[in-house]
Tab-separated table of C-alpha atoms in Angstrom:
chain	number	residue	atom	x	y	z
A	937	MET	CA	29.453	85.221	56.139
A	938	SER	CA	32.941	84.334	55.775
A	939	SER	CA	34.791	80.960	55.557
A	940	ASP	CA	38.377	79.759	56.240
A	941	ILE	CA	40.596	77.652	54.063
A	942	SER	CA	43.639	75.951	55.519
A	943	ASN	CA	46.331	73.526	54.726
A	944	PRO	CA	46.532	71.085	57.563
A	945	GLN	CA	49.877	69.482	58.340
A	946	GLY	CA	50.010	66.128	59.846
A	947	VAL	CA	47.373	63.507	60.530
A	948	LEU	CA	43.511	63.766	59.797
A	949	ARG	CA	42.545	64.684	63.139
A	950	PRO	CA	39.306	65.446	64.947
A	951	ASP	CA	38.703	69.018	65.799
A	952	GLY	CA	36.071	71.060	67.662
A	953	ASN	CA	33.641	73.622	65.889
A	954	GLY	CA	35.216	77.017	65.403
A	955	GLY	CA	33.607	79.988	67.037
A	956	HIS	CA	33.698	82.071	63.877
A	957	GLU	CA	33.116	81.502	60.231
A	958	THR	CA	36.180	80.860	58.454
A	959	ARG	CA	37.316	79.233	55.179
A	960	ASN	CA	40.748	77.345	55.723
A	961	THR	CA	42.377	75.522	53.087
A	962	SER	CA	45.137	73.336	53.585
A	963	THR	CA	47.216	71.566	50.975
A	964	SER	CA	49.910	69.617	52.460
A	965	GLY	CA	48.404	67.416	55.429
A	966	SER	CA	49.374	63.837	55.904
A	967	LEU	CA	46.910	60.991	56.973
A	968	ARG	CA	48.688	58.272	58.700
A	969	PRO	CA	46.765	55.094	58.790
A	970	PRO	CA	44.920	55.404	62.456
A	971	GLU	CA	45.302	53.079	65.121
A	972	PRO	CA	41.864	51.565	65.912
A	973	GLU	CA	40.969	51.948	69.616
A	974	PHE	CA	37.678	50.150	69.154
A	975	ASN	CA	36.607	46.534	69.052
A	976	GLU	CA	37.186	45.510	65.518
A	977	ASN	CA	34.465	43.054	65.888
A	978	GLU	CA	31.963	45.462	66.729
A	979	GLU	CA	29.498	46.264	64.030
A	980	ALA	CA	29.843	49.609	62.464
A	981	GLU	CA	26.774	51.783	62.619
A	982	LEU	CA	25.733	53.321	59.259
A	983	VAL	CA	25.675	57.100	59.223
A	984	SER	CA	25.294	58.044	55.551
A	985	VAL	CA	25.321	56.749	51.966
A	986	SER	CA	25.937	58.529	48.803
A	987	TRP	CA	26.411	57.828	45.003
A	988	ASN	CA	29.380	58.973	43.056
A	989	GLN	CA	28.596	61.253	39.923
A	990	ASP	CA	28.035	58.442	37.447
A	991	TYR	CA	26.380	55.891	39.837
A	992	SER	CA	29.289	53.363	39.385
A	993	CYS	CA	30.154	53.448	43.104
A	994	PHE	CA	28.789	54.470	46.408
A	995	ALA	CA	30.189	55.556	49.780
A	996	ALA	CA	28.989	54.384	53.105
A	997	GLY	CA	29.924	56.654	56.095
A	998	THR	CA	29.935	54.659	59.298
A	999	SER	CA	30.524	55.404	62.969
A	1000	HIS	CA	34.070	54.041	62.531
A	1001	GLY	CA	35.101	55.767	59.193
A	1002	PHE	CA	33.932	55.146	55.656
A	1003	ARG	CA	33.898	52.414	53.002
A	1004	ILE	CA	33.744	52.388	49.224
A	1005	TYR	CA	31.863	49.882	47.009
A	1006	ASN	CA	31.793	49.251	43.407
A	1007	CYS	CA	28.289	48.319	41.771
A	1008	GLU	CA	28.866	46.157	38.894
A	1009	PRO	CA	30.337	43.783	39.905
A	1010	PHE	CA	29.421	44.470	43.377
A	1011	LYS	CA	32.484	44.596	45.845
A	1012	GLU	CA	33.931	46.660	48.565
A	1013	THR	CA	36.778	48.503	47.077
A	1014	PHE	CA	38.456	49.940	50.282
A	1015	ARG	CA	37.618	51.192	53.884
A	1016	ARG	CA	39.245	53.473	56.241
A	1017	GLU	CA	38.531	52.743	59.973
A	1018	LEU	CA	39.141	55.666	62.308
A	1019	LYS	CA	39.191	55.526	65.965
A	1020	ASN	CA	37.626	59.012	66.389
A	1021	GLY	CA	34.214	58.274	64.668
A	1022	GLY	CA	32.861	58.737	61.329
A	1023	PHE	CA	31.555	61.014	58.687
A	1024	LYS	CA	27.848	61.988	57.722
A	1025	ILE	CA	28.982	63.203	54.487
A	1026	ILE	CA	31.219	61.249	51.864
A	1027	GLU	CA	31.237	62.867	48.342
A	1028	MET	CA	33.266	61.030	45.809
A	1029	LEU	CA	34.961	62.568	42.804
A	1030	PHE	CA	33.751	59.834	40.090
A	1031	ARG	CA	36.223	56.790	40.662
A	1032	SER	CA	39.227	58.919	41.636
A	1033	ASN	CA	41.144	58.838	45.043
A	1034	ILE	CA	39.719	62.295	45.883
A	1035	LEU	CA	36.879	62.405	48.533
A	1036	ALA	CA	35.133	65.244	50.520
A	1037	LEU	CA	34.457	64.241	54.231
A	1038	VAL	CA	32.269	65.945	56.671
A	1039	GLY	CA	32.171	64.587	60.498
A	1040	GLY	CA	29.000	63.238	61.958
A	1041	GLY	CA	27.377	60.065	63.527
A	1042	PRO	CA	27.679	58.646	66.990
A	1043	ASN	CA	30.626	59.902	69.086
A	1044	SER	CA	32.330	61.500	65.871
A	1045	GLN	CA	34.983	63.883	66.848
A	1046	TYR	CA	35.362	65.287	63.382
A	1047	ALA	CA	33.518	68.736	63.110
A	1048	SER	CA	30.303	68.868	61.345
A	1049	ASN	CA	31.289	72.454	60.056
A	1050	LYS	CA	34.518	71.490	58.269
A	1051	VAL	CA	35.141	69.958	54.925
A	1052	LEU	CA	38.167	67.801	54.633
A	1053	ILE	CA	39.443	66.926	50.987
A	1054	TRP	CA	41.025	63.710	51.286
A	1055	ASP	CA	43.430	62.079	48.872
A	1056	ASP	CA	43.353	58.492	49.503
A	1057	HIS	CA	46.155	57.595	47.183
A	1058	GLN	CA	48.419	59.841	49.235
A	1059	SER	CA	46.676	59.001	52.549
A	1060	ARG	CA	46.446	62.554	53.584
A	1061	CYS	CA	44.220	65.624	54.105
A	1062	ILE	CA	45.132	67.965	51.100
A	1063	SER	CA	42.779	70.881	52.223
A	1064	GLU	CA	40.126	71.875	54.624
A	1065	PHE	CA	37.199	74.299	54.709
A	1066	ALA	CA	35.680	75.532	58.093
A	1067	PHE	CA	32.468	77.442	58.366
A	1068	ARG	CA	30.648	79.029	61.172
A	1069	SER	CA	27.624	76.921	60.860
A	1070	GLU	CA	26.760	73.182	59.937
A	1071	ILE	CA	27.541	71.836	56.495
A	1072	ARG	CA	24.458	70.490	54.839
A	1073	SER	CA	26.203	68.841	51.797
A	1074	VAL	CA	29.158	68.848	49.481
A	1075	LYS	CA	29.304	68.404	45.865
A	1076	LEU	CA	32.311	67.975	43.671
A	1077	ARG	CA	33.133	68.503	39.972
A	1078	ARG	CA	36.538	68.009	38.453
A	1079	ASP	CA	36.953	71.866	38.570
A	1080	TRP	CA	34.666	72.778	41.496
A	1081	ILE	CA	34.316	72.327	45.250
A	1082	VAL	CA	30.814	73.262	46.353
A	1083	VAL	CA	29.847	73.656	49.854
A	1084	VAL	CA	26.023	74.031	50.979
A	1085	LEU	CA	25.073	75.552	54.071
A	1086	GLU	CA	21.446	76.029	55.174
A	1087	HIS	CA	21.246	79.598	53.543
A	1088	LYS	CA	24.338	79.735	51.493
A	1089	ILE	CA	26.377	78.004	48.872
A	1090	TYR	CA	29.919	78.448	48.171
A	1091	VAL	CA	31.530	77.354	44.950
A	1092	TYR	CA	35.453	77.034	44.917
A	1093	ASN	CA	38.055	76.488	42.192
A	1094	PHE	CA	39.559	72.953	42.718
A	1095	LEU	CA	42.996	74.056	41.508
A	1096	ASP	CA	43.746	77.077	43.858
A	1097	LEU	CA	40.782	76.873	46.205
A	1098	ARG	CA	39.824	80.313	45.110
A	1099	LEU	CA	36.100	81.311	45.895
A	1100	LEU	CA	34.230	81.746	42.722
A	1101	HIS	CA	30.582	82.287	43.567
A	1102	GLN	CA	28.398	82.739	46.724
A	1103	ILE	CA	24.652	82.044	46.266
A	1104	GLU	CA	21.819	82.960	48.809
A	1105	THR	CA	19.158	80.297	49.075
A	1106	LEU	CA	15.891	79.882	50.989
A	1107	ALA	CA	16.344	77.661	54.070
A	1108	ASN	CA	17.897	74.473	52.829
A	1109	PRO	CA	18.273	71.911	55.521
A	1110	ARG	CA	18.278	69.073	53.138
A	1111	GLY	CA	21.513	70.590	51.352
A	1112	LEU	CA	19.852	70.496	47.841
A	1113	CYS	CA	22.157	71.289	45.115
A	1114	CYS	CA	23.140	69.458	41.913
A	1115	LEU	CA	25.668	70.015	39.239
A	1116	SER	CA	26.281	69.219	35.645
A	1117	HIS	CA	29.462	67.117	35.023
A	1118	HIS	CA	30.275	67.575	31.325
A	1119	SER	CA	33.599	69.468	30.957
A	1120	ASN	CA	31.658	72.014	28.444
A	1121	THR	CA	28.803	72.912	30.647
A	1122	SER	CA	28.923	74.575	33.947
A	1123	VAL	CA	25.480	74.321	35.535
A	1124	LEU	CA	24.366	74.467	39.217
A	1125	ALA	CA	20.734	74.033	40.359
A	1126	CYS	CA	19.755	74.862	43.996
A	1127	PRO	CA	16.596	76.274	45.814
A	1128	GLY	CA	15.784	79.856	44.998
A	1129	LEU	CA	14.930	82.510	47.597
A	1130	HIS	CA	11.105	81.668	47.311
A	1131	GLN	CA	9.143	78.557	48.242
A	1132	GLY	CA	9.032	76.010	45.403
A	1133	GLU	CA	11.565	77.945	43.376
A	1134	VAL	CA	14.833	76.327	41.823
A	1135	ARG	CA	17.663	78.689	40.728
A	1136	VAL	CA	19.656	77.311	37.838
A	1137	GLU	CA	22.993	79.063	37.211
A	1138	HIS	CA	24.491	78.535	33.784
A	1139	PHE	CA	27.939	79.979	34.756
A	1140	GLY	CA	29.513	79.530	31.350
A	1141	LEU	CA	26.662	81.438	29.775
A	1142	ASN	CA	26.518	83.949	32.595
A	1143	MET	CA	22.795	83.232	32.760
A	1144	VAL	CA	20.423	82.625	35.622
A	1145	GLN	CA	17.123	80.805	35.206
A	1146	LEU	CA	14.499	80.914	38.033
A	1147	ILE	CA	12.128	77.989	37.691
A	1148	ASN	CA	8.713	77.998	39.643
A	1149	ALA	CA	8.764	74.176	39.961
A	1150	HIS	CA	6.116	73.664	42.677
A	1151	ASP	CA	3.837	75.128	45.256
A	1152	SER	CA	5.632	73.533	48.167
A	1153	ASN	CA	9.224	73.573	49.149
A	1154	ILE	CA	11.541	71.549	46.991
A	1155	ALA	CA	12.422	68.050	48.622
A	1156	CYS	CA	14.564	66.617	45.867
A	1157	MET	CA	16.280	67.391	42.623
A	1158	THR	CA	18.658	66.250	39.998
A	1159	LEU	CA	20.311	67.367	36.688
A	1160	THR	CA	21.369	65.479	33.474
A	1161	LEU	CA	24.948	65.109	33.206
A	1162	ASP	CA	24.960	68.153	30.753
A	1163	GLY	CA	22.676	70.178	33.041
A	1164	MET	CA	20.160	70.741	30.292
A	1165	LEU	CA	17.393	68.942	31.984
A	1166	LEU	CA	16.227	69.209	35.626
A	1167	ALA	CA	13.893	66.741	37.528
A	1168	THR	CA	12.305	68.012	40.737
A	1169	ALA	CA	9.988	66.873	43.496
A	1170	SER	CA	8.391	68.856	46.310
A	1171	THR	CA	7.729	68.040	49.830
A	1172	LYS	CA	4.205	66.902	49.049
A	1173	GLY	CA	5.972	64.131	47.102
A	1174	THR	CA	3.234	63.261	44.592
A	1175	LEU	CA	4.519	64.771	41.220
A	1176	ILE	CA	7.820	64.649	39.636
A	1177	ARG	CA	8.436	67.421	37.079
A	1178	ILE	CA	11.044	67.617	34.294
A	1179	PHE	CA	12.228	71.174	33.076
A	1180	ASN	CA	14.268	72.639	30.401
A	1181	THR	CA	16.878	74.607	32.345
A	1182	MET	CA	17.662	76.915	29.535
A	1183	ASP	CA	14.187	78.591	29.387
A	1184	GLY	CA	12.327	76.933	32.371
A	1185	THR	CA	9.721	75.242	30.303
A	1186	ARG	CA	8.033	72.291	32.013
A	1187	LEU	CA	8.436	69.286	29.613
A	1188	GLN	CA	6.689	66.450	31.496
A	1189	GLU	CA	5.025	65.659	34.656
A	1190	VAL	CA	4.660	62.111	36.207
A	1191	ARG	CA	2.814	61.015	39.361
A	1192	ARG	CA	4.536	58.912	42.043
A	1193	GLY	CA	1.209	58.579	43.918
A	1194	VAL	CA	-1.736	60.409	45.489
A	1195	ASP	CA	-0.791	60.422	49.130
A	1196	ARG	CA	1.978	62.608	50.463
A	1197	ALA	CA	5.401	61.033	50.506
A	1198	ASP	CA	9.000	61.943	51.547
A	1199	ILE	CA	10.966	61.613	48.404
A	1200	TYR	CA	14.515	60.206	49.057
A	1201	SER	CA	16.033	60.190	45.547
A	1202	ILE	CA	15.462	61.060	41.818
A	1203	ALA	CA	17.803	59.703	39.165
A	1204	LEU	CA	17.919	60.211	35.343
A	1205	SER	CA	19.295	57.441	33.092
A	1206	PRO	CA	22.376	58.469	31.273
A	1207	ASN	CA	20.437	58.459	27.797
A	1208	VAL	CA	17.717	60.590	29.551
A	1209	GLN	CA	15.107	57.841	28.652
A	1210	TRP	CA	14.056	56.704	32.236
A	1211	LEU	CA	13.690	58.446	35.518
A	1212	ALA	CA	13.774	56.585	38.853
A	1213	VAL	CA	12.191	57.824	42.190
A	1214	SER	CA	12.399	56.488	45.880
A	1215	SER	CA	10.311	57.316	48.744
A	1216	ASP	CA	9.248	56.462	52.161
A	1217	LYS	CA	6.222	54.303	50.681
A	1218	GLY	CA	8.449	51.425	50.156
A	1219	THR	CA	8.475	51.363	46.143
A	1220	VAL	CA	11.145	52.535	43.730
A	1221	HIS	CA	9.330	53.708	40.576
A	1222	VAL	CA	10.726	54.055	37.044
A	1223	PHE	CA	9.105	56.250	34.653
A	1224	SER	CA	9.468	56.505	30.841
A	1225	LEU	CA	10.620	60.031	29.615
A	1226	ARG	CA	9.217	61.584	26.558
A	1227	VAL	CA	12.157	64.086	26.337
A	1228	ARG	CA	15.508	63.696	24.963
A	1229	VAL	CA	18.267	66.292	24.594
A	1230	VAL	CA	19.120	66.500	20.854
A	1231	GLY	CA	22.569	65.483	20.216
A	1232	GLU	CA	22.959	64.068	23.660
A	1233	ASP	CA	26.209	62.465	22.534
A	1234	SER	CA	27.960	65.654	21.332
A	1235	HIS	CA	28.708	68.396	23.661
A	1236	SER	CA	31.110	70.426	21.849
A	1237	SER	CA	30.717	73.643	23.636
A	1238	GLU	CA	28.399	75.428	26.089
A	1239	SER	CA	27.801	78.152	23.520
A	1240	ALA	CA	26.225	75.344	21.350
A	1241	ALA	CA	23.782	75.087	24.078
A	1242	LEU	CA	23.002	78.893	23.983
A	1243	LEU	CA	22.547	78.412	20.207
A	1244	ALA	CA	20.161	75.666	20.792
A	1245	GLN	CA	18.051	77.851	23.248
A	1246	GLN	CA	15.981	79.095	20.396
A	1247	THR	CA	14.945	75.617	19.181
A	1248	PHE	CA	15.158	73.969	22.293
A	1249	SER	CA	11.422	73.324	22.670
A	1250	ASN	CA	11.235	71.680	19.439
A	1251	SER	CA	14.391	69.620	20.024
A	1252	LEU	CA	12.917	68.341	23.290
A	1253	GLY	CA	9.584	67.142	21.896
A	1254	ALA	CA	8.188	63.844	22.255
A	1255	ILE	CA	10.935	61.503	21.255
A	1256	VAL	CA	10.146	57.877	22.226
A	1257	SER	CA	12.156	54.802	20.993
A	1258	PRO	CA	9.814	52.378	19.128
A	1259	THR	CA	11.051	49.620	21.577
A	1260	THR	CA	10.220	51.749	24.582
A	1261	GLY	CA	7.177	51.571	26.592
A	1262	THR	CA	5.113	54.612	27.858
A	1263	ASN	CA	3.765	55.296	31.364
A	1264	PRO	CA	0.358	54.059	31.860
A	1265	SER	CA	-2.597	56.451	32.905
A	1266	SER	CA	-5.976	56.026	34.259
A	1267	SER	CA	-8.553	54.355	32.003
A	1268	LEU	CA	-10.684	57.543	32.766
A	1269	SER	CA	-7.991	59.817	31.408
A	1270	PHE	CA	-10.202	60.718	28.395
A	1271	MET	CA	-12.295	62.837	30.978
A	1272	ARG	CA	-9.271	65.153	31.427
A	1273	GLY	CA	-10.467	68.602	32.896
A	1274	VAL	CA	-13.677	66.933	34.416
A	1275	LEU	CA	-12.289	64.490	36.977
A	1276	PRO	CA	-9.512	65.328	39.416
A	1277	LYS	CA	-6.171	65.920	37.880
A	1278	TYR	CA	-4.643	62.531	39.055
A	1279	PHE	CA	-7.063	60.574	36.719
A	1280	SER	CA	-5.074	62.070	33.666
A	1281	SER	CA	-1.702	61.681	35.276
A	1282	GLU	CA	1.077	59.581	33.902
A	1283	TRP	CA	2.005	56.704	36.495
A	1284	SER	CA	5.071	54.526	36.854
A	1285	PHE	CA	6.185	52.336	34.229
A	1286	ALA	CA	8.095	49.800	36.436
A	1287	GLN	CA	8.181	49.137	40.116
A	1288	PHE	CA	10.239	47.578	42.747
A	1289	ARG	CA	9.318	46.972	46.471
A	1290	VAL	CA	11.651	47.714	49.409
A	1291	PRO	CA	11.021	47.806	53.131
A	1292	GLU	CA	9.364	51.069	54.283
A	1293	ILE	CA	11.443	51.090	57.495
A	1294	THR	CA	14.436	53.036	56.171
A	1295	GLN	CA	15.791	55.324	53.432
A	1296	PHE	CA	16.762	53.818	49.867
A	1297	PHE	CA	18.449	55.684	47.239
A	1298	ALA	CA	18.153	54.529	43.431
A	1299	ALA	CA	20.326	54.864	40.391
A	1300	PHE	CA	20.508	53.444	36.966
A	1301	GLY	CA	22.984	50.671	35.962
A	1302	CYS	CA	23.587	49.378	32.504
A	1303	GLN	CA	21.131	47.527	30.455
A	1304	ASN	CA	17.855	48.545	31.920
A	1305	THR	CA	18.931	47.770	35.431
A	1306	VAL	CA	18.398	49.827	38.718
A	1307	ALA	CA	20.672	49.799	41.692
A	1308	ILE	CA	19.281	50.650	45.208
A	1309	ILE	CA	21.228	51.366	48.364
A	1310	GLY	CA	19.635	51.461	51.897
A	1311	MET	CA	20.267	52.956	55.104
A	1312	ASP	CA	19.736	49.447	56.567
A	1313	GLY	CA	22.945	48.167	54.785
A	1314	SER	CA	21.201	46.591	51.926
A	1315	PHE	CA	22.043	46.683	48.246
A	1316	TYR	CA	19.757	45.585	45.372
A	1317	ARG	CA	20.319	45.301	41.762
A	1318	CYS	CA	17.057	44.610	39.713
A	1319	SER	CA	16.099	44.780	35.943
A	1320	PHE	CA	12.910	46.164	34.227
A	1321	ASP	CA	11.517	45.247	31.010
A	1322	PRO	CA	11.900	48.286	28.603
A	1323	VAL	CA	8.847	47.317	26.509
A	1324	ASN	CA	6.143	46.000	29.093
A	1325	GLY	CA	7.250	47.454	32.419
A	1326	GLY	CA	5.505	46.095	35.538
A	1327	GLU	CA	7.314	44.584	38.461
A	1328	MET	CA	11.103	44.595	38.387
A	1329	THR	CA	13.315	41.458	38.646
A	1330	ARG	CA	15.814	41.326	41.612
A	1331	LEU	CA	19.033	40.231	40.289
A	1332	GLU	CA	21.280	40.768	43.308
A	1333	TYR	CA	20.966	41.406	46.979
A	1334	PHE	CA	23.810	42.079	49.513
A	1335	ARG	CA	24.367	43.160	52.975
A	1336	TYR	CA	27.012	45.511	52.251
A	1337	LEU	CA	28.232	46.451	55.879
A	1338	ARG	CA	28.942	42.711	56.645
A	1339	ALA	CA	32.351	41.245	55.885
A	1340	GLU	CA	30.632	37.966	54.872
A	1341	SER	CA	28.388	39.842	52.451
A	1342	GLY	CA	27.283	37.670	49.368
A	1343	PRO	CA	24.352	37.389	47.015
A	1344	ARG	CA	21.127	35.991	48.262
């Protein structure tokens, strides 16, 4: 399978799907402000939402373009209205002016097999990648552009658009892929070639770790910023597991519930003290983690991570802050091994209820807060008690697609 990279000249323009697999990169196209040909009073339809890499912002792809929002304080930072429809994938690069765009949604004339790298400061498309099949997701690092197709992942160098790696995967319709974001680690996690398997590439160490995470297919996954810990959920959606990516050791397992669920998001707090999970059951769960990467504030080099591999199991032992609560378990957990497994499971520490009618995606803010964005155009910010847990408190609520949006 091949791809084309091209440097488009001129405005960001809709284009049909190509008949062959190409990889075009363009580096000097200009994007003029488009002239809207739709009723500006017409309410945009939401196509997609996505967090940036540190959860400080999120992007909303609409039927008429895209919008970017800041989380704390909550506000719309900018929007681009396009006459030719919108985008199903908006991938930000932290808080920079660079975005990756993939067309999709009602009446969109932007191809779903092309990635447009957009520089909003210059208002132009600076490069373009085209593929034979539909793009499932795009991930950005400061040095990589990662394009995820259903059976293959391409990793490109951001500076010269050179293809660095190609990875074969099991069928991956959700476009699952996650990256480390510390400059001294180069870690990528994606589905492997077998059901329930996760492939972790430590590119800086020239090492691959295959983790048999679940019996069912992987539904959701995330890495810590340094790539040393991986959290996963399967299509069954009852258990979330945390792994050491250096040796594949399972470090902790928590239970979302007993019934099957579709997991929409998994998030790890920056200090790796908490884990948040959202699903189609209408509850965002927060779990307390017992594992903490030793020296998490110092990431001198990836070779140091290799040195730590021998002592990683010890360094990721049960480390719980004295002021931090622990996940509750069943009062019958003392009968571990006799009763069904869920009686000895770790259940969520804190919870927040959201409507079950749509997808919600959770992330951690500062000072024990959780931000939640919904595909119904809603934004919540809530707080949890780090000692006692329980029901979270709603701090803010916005309808972010509405111009008159405000707290309620």
